PDB file of C-alpha atoms and ligand atoms in Angstrom:
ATOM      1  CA  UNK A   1      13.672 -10.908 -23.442  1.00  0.00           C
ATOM      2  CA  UNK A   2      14.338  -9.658 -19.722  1.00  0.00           C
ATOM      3  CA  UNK A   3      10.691  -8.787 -17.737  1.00  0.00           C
ATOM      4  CA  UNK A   4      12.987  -6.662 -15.993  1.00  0.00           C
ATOM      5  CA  UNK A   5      14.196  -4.553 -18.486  1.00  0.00           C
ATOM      6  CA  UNK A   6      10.835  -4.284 -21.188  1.00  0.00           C
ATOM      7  CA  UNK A   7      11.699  -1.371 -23.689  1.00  0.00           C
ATOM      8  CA  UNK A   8       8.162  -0.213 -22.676  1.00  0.00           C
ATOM      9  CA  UNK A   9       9.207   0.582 -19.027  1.00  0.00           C
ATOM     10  CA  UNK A  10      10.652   3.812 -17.711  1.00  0.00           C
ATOM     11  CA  UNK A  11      11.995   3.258 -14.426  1.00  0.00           C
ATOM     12  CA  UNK A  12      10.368   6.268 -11.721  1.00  0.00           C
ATOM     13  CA  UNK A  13      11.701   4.589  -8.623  1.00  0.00           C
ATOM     14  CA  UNK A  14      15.051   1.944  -8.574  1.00  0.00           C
ATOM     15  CA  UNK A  15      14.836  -0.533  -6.009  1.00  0.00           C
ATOM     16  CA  UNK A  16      17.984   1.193  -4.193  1.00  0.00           C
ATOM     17  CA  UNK A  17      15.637   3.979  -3.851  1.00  0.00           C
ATOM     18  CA  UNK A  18      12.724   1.902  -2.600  1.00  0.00           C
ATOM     19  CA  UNK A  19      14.902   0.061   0.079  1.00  0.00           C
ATOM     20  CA  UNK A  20      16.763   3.428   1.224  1.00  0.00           C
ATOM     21  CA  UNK A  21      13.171   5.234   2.093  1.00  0.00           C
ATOM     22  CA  UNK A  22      11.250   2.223   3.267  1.00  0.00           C
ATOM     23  CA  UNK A  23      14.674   2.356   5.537  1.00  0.00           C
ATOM     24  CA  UNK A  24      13.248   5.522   6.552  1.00  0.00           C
ATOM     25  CA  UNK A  25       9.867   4.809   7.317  1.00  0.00           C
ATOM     26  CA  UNK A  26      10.570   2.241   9.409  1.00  0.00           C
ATOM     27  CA  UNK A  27      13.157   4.049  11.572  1.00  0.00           C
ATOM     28  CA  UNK A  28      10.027   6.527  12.062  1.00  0.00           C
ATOM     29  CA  UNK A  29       7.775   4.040  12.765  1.00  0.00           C
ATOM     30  CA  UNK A  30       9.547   2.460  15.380  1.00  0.00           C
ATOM     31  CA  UNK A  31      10.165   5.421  17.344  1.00  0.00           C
ATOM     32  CA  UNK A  32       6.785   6.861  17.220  1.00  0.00           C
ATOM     33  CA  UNK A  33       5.145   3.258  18.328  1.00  0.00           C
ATOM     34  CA  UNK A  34       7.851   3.092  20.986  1.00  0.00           C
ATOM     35  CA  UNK A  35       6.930   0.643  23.532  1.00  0.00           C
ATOM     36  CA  UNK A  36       4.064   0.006  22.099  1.00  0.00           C
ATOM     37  CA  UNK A  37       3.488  -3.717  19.830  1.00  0.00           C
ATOM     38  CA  UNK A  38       1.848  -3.458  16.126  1.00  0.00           C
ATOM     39  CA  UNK A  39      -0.295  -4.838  13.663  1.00  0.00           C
ATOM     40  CA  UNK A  40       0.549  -4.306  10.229  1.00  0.00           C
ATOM     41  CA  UNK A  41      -2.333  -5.208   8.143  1.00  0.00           C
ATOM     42  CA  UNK A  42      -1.242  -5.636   4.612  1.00  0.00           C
ATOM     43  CA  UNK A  43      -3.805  -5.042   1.678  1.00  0.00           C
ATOM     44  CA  UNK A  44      -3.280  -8.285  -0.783  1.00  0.00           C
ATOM     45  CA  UNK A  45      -2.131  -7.906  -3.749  1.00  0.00           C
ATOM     46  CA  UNK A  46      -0.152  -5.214  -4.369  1.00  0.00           C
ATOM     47  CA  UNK A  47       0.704  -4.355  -0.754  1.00  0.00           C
ATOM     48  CA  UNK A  48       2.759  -7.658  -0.722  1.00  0.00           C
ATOM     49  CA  UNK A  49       6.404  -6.403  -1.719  1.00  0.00           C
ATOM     50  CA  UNK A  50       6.291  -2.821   0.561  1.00  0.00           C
ATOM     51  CA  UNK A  51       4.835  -4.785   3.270  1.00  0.00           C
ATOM     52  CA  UNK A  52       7.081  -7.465   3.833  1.00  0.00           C
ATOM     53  CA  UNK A  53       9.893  -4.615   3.264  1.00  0.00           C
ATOM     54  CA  UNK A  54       8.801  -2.326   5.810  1.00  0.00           C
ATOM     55  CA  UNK A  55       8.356  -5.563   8.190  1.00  0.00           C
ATOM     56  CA  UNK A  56      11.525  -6.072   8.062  1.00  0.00           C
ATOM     57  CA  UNK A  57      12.291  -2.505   9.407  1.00  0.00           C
ATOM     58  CA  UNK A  58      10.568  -2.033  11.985  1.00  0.00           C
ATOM     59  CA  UNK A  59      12.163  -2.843  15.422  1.00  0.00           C
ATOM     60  CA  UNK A  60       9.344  -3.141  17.732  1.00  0.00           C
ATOM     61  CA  UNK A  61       6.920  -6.538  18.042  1.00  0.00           C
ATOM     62  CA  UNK A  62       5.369  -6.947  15.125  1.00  0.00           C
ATOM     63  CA  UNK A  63       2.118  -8.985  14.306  1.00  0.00           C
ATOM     64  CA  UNK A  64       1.086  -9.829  10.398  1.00  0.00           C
ATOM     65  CA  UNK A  65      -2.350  -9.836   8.822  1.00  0.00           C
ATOM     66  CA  UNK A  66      -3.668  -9.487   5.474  1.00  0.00           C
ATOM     67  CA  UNK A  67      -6.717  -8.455   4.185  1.00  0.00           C
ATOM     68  CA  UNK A  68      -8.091  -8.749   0.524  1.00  0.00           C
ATOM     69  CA  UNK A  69     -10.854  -6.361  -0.898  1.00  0.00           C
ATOM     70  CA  UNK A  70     -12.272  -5.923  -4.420  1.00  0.00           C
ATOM     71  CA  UNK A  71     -11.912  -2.361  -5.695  1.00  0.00           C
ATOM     72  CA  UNK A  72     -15.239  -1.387  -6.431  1.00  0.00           C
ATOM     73  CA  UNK A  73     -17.792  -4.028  -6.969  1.00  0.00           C
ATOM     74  CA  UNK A  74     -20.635  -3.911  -9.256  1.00  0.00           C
ATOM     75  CA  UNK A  75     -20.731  -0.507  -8.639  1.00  0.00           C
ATOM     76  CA  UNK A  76     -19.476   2.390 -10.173  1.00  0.00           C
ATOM     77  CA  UNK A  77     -16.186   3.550  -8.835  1.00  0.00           C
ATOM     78  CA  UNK A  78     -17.162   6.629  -7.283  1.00  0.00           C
ATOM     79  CA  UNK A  79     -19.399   5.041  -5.249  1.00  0.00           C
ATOM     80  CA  UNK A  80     -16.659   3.674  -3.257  1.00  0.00           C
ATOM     81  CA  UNK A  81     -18.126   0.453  -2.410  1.00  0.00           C
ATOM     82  CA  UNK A  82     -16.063  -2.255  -1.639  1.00  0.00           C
ATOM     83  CA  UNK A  83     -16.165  -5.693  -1.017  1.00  0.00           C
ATOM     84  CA  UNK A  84     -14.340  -7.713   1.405  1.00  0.00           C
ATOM     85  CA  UNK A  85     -12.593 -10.794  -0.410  1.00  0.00           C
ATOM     86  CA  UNK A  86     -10.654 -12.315   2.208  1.00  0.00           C
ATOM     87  CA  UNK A  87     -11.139 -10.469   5.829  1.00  0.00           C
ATOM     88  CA  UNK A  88      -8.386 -10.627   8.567  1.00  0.00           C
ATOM     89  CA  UNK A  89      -7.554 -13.772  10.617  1.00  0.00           C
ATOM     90  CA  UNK A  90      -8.155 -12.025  13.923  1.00  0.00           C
ATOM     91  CA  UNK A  91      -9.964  -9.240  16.077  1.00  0.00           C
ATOM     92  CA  UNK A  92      -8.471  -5.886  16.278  1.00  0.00           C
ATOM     93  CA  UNK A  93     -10.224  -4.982  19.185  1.00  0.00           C
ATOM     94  CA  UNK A  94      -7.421  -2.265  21.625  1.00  0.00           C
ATOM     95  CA  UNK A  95      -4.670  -3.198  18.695  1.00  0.00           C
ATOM     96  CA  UNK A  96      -2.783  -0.605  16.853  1.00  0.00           C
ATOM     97  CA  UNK A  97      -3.145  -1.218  13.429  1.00  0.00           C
ATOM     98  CA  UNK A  98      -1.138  -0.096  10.384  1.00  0.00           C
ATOM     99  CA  UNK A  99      -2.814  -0.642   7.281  1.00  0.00           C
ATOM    100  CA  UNK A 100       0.161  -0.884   4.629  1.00  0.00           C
ATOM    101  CA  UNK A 101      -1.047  -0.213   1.207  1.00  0.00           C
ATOM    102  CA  UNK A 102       1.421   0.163  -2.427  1.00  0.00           C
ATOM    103  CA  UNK A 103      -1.146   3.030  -3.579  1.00  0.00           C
ATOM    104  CA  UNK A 104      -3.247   5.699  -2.641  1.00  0.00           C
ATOM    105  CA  UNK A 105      -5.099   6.567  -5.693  1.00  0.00           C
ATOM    106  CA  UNK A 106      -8.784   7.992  -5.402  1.00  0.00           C
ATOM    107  CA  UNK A 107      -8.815   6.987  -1.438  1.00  0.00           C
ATOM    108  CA  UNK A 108     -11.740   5.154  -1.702  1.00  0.00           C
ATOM    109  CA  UNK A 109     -10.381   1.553  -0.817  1.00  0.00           C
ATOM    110  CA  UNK A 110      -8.387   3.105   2.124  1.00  0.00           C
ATOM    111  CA  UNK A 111     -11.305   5.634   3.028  1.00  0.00           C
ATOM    112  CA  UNK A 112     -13.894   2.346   3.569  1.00  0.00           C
ATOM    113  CA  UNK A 113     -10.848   0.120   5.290  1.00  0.00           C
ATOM    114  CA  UNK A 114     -10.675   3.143   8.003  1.00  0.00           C
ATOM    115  CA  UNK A 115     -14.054   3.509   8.540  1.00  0.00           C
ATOM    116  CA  UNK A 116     -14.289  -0.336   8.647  1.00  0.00           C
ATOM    117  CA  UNK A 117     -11.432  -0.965  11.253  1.00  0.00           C
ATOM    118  CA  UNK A 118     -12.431   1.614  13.177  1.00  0.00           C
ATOM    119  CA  UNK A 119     -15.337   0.457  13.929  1.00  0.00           C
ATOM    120  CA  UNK A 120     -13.606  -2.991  15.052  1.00  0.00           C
ATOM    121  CA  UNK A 121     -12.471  -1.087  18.376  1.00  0.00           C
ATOM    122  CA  UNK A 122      -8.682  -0.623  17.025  1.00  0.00           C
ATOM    123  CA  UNK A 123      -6.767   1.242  19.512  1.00  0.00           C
ATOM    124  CA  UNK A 124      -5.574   3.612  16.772  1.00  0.00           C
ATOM    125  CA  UNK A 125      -5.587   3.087  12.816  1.00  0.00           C
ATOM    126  CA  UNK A 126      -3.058   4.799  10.896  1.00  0.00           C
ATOM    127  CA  UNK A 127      -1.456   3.872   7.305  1.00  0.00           C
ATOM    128  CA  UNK A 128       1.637   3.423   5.345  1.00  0.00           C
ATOM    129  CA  UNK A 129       1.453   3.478   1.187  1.00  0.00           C
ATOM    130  CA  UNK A 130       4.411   3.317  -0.710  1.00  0.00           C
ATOM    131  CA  UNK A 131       2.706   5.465  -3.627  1.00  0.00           C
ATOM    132  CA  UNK A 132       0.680   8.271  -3.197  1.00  0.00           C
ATOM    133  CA  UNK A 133      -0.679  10.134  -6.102  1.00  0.00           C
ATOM    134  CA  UNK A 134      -2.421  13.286  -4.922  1.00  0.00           C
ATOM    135  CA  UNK A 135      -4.087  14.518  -7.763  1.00  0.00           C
ATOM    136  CA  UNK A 136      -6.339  11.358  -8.603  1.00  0.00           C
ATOM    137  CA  UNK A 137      -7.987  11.993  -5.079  1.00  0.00           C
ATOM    138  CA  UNK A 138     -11.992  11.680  -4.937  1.00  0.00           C
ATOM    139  CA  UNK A 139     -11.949  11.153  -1.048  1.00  0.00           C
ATOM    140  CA  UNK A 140      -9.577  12.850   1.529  1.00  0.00           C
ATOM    141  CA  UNK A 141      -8.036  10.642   3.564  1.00  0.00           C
ATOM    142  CA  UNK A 142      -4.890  10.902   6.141  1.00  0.00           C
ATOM    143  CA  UNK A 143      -1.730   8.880   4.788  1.00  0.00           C
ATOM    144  CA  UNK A 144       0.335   9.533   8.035  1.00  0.00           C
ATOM    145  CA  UNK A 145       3.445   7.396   6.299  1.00  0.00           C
ATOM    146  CA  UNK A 146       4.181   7.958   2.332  1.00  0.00           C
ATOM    147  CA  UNK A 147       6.710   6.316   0.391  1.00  0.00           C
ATOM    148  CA  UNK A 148       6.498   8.913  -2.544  1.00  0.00           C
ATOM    149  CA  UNK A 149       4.121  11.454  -3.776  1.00  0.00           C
ATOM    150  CA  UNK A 150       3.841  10.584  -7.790  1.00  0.00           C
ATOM    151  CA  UNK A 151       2.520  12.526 -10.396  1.00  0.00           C
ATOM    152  CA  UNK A 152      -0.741  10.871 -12.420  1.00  0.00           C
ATOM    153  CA  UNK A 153       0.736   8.490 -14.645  1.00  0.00           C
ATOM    154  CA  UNK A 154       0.338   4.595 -14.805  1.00  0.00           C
ATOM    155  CA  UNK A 155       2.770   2.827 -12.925  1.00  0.00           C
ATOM    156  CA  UNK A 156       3.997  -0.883 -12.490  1.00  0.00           C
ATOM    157  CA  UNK A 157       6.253  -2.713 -10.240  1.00  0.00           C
ATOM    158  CA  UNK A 158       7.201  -3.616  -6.981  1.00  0.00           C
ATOM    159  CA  UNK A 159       3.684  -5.299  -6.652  1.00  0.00           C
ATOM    160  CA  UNK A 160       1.657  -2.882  -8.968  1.00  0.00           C
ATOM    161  CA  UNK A 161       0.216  -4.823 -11.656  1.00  0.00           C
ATOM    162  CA  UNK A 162      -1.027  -4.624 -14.828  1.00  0.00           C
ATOM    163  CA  UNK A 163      -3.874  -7.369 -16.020  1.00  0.00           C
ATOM    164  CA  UNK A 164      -1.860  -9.036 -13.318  1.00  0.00           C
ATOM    165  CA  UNK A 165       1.987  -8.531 -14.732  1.00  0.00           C
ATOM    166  CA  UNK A 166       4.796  -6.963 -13.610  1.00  0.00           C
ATOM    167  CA  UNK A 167       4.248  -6.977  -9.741  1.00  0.00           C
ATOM    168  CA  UNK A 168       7.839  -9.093  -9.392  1.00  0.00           C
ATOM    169  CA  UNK A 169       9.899  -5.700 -10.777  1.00  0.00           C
ATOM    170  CA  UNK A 170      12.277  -4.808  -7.926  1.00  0.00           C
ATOM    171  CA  UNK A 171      11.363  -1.295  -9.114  1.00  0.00           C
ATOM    172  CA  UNK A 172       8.688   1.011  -9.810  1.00  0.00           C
ATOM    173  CA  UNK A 173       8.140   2.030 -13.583  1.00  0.00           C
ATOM    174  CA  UNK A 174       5.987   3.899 -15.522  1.00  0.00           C
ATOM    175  CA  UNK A 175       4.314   1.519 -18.353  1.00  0.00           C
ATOM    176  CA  UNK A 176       4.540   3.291 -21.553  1.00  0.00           C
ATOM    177  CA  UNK A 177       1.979   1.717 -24.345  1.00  0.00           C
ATOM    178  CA  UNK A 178       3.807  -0.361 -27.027  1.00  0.00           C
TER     179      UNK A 178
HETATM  180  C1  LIG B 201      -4.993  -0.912  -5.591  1.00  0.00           C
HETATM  181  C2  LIG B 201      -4.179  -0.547  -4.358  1.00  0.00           C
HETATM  182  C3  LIG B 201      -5.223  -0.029  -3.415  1.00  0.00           C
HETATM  183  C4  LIG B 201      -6.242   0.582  -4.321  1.00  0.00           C
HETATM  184  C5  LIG B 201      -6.001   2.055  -4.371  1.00  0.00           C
HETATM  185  O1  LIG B 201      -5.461  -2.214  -5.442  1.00  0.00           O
HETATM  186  O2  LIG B 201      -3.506  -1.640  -3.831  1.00  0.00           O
HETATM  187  O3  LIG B 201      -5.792  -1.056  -2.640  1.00  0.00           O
HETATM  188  O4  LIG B 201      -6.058   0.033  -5.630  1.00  0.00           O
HETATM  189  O5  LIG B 201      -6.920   2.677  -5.203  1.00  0.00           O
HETATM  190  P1  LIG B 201      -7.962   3.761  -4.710  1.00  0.00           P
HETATM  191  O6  LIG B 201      -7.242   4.744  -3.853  1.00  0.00           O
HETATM  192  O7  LIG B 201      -8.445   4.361  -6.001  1.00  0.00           O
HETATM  193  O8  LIG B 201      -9.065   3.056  -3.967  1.00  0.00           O
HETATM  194  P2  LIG B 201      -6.093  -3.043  -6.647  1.00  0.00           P
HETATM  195  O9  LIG B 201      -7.579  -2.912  -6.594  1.00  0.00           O
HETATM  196  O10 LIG B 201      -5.418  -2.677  -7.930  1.00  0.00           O
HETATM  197  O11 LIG B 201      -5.769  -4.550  -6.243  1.00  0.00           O
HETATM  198  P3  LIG B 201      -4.362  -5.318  -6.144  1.00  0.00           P
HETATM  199  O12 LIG B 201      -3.589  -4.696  -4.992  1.00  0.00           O
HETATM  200  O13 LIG B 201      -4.737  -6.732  -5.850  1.00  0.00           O
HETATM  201  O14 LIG B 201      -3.646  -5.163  -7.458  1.00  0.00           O
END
């Protein structure tokens, strides 16, 4: 049977969809960095998809970094601890960064990835998530770019996994239980 077509996936968000808004973003982005040169600091894995997307449409000099963190560590959740996996390549020091994330969930990944670039000496930090889901907040935190607010349900797709699957759907689904 077809990954891309599972009888236990409602599409939320069709790849036309995706590509039209992230079309968007990046016309934004480029006129409010105007003259200016980036760093778009993509958060591995699920950032993958949006941020080689939004690359793409952004018309202004563009540098690429990645970073990879472990959600939450031996601790509980709340906490917000989080552990570096796989830091960037290079120093951020008077760059302006863009973190690009797929999901903004409680905020505590992007909350400590703030704080932690900050403190690097970035020129200015600011972020772009595909997915935003308001209500699962724990910490505030500034998304200055969003994709689409979604309500609280568990979604798949367009580099959202589950136990690893289904980040290669060109869309965004919710995954229904079998
Ligand atoms: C997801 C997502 C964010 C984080 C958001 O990553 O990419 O980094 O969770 O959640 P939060 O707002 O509750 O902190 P995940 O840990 O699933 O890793 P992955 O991108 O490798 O799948």
């Amino acid at each position: 049977m077809s990954e891309f077509t599972q009888p236990n996936l409602r599409v939320l968000l069709s790849a036309e969809q995706i590509r039209v808004r992230i079309q968007e973003l990046g016309r934004q982005i480029t006129e409010e960095y105007a003259g200016k040169s980036l760093l778009l600091v993509g958060v591995l894995k699920g950032a993958i998809p949006f941020t080689a997307d939004l690359l793409r449409a952004i018309d202004l000099p563009v540098q690429l970094d990645f970073i990879a963190v472990s959600s939450y560590g031996a601790s509980t959740k709340s906490s917000g601890e989080v552990r570096i996996l796989k830091d960037l390549d290079a120093s951020l020091k008077g760059l302006h960064v863009l973190v690009v994330e797929d999901i903004v969930d409680t905020g505590l990944t992007l909350t400590y990835l703030l704080d932690n670039f900050r403190r690097r000496e970035a020129e200015s930090v600011r972020v772009a998530a595909l997915l935003d889901k308001p209500e699962r907040r724990i910490k505030e935190v500034a998304v200055d770019y969003v994709g689409f607010p979604i309500p609280n349900e568990f979604v798949v797709g367009y580099g959202l996994d589950y136990a690893e699957r289904y980040r290669n759907l060109p869309y965004v689904a919710v995954l229904n239980p079998e």
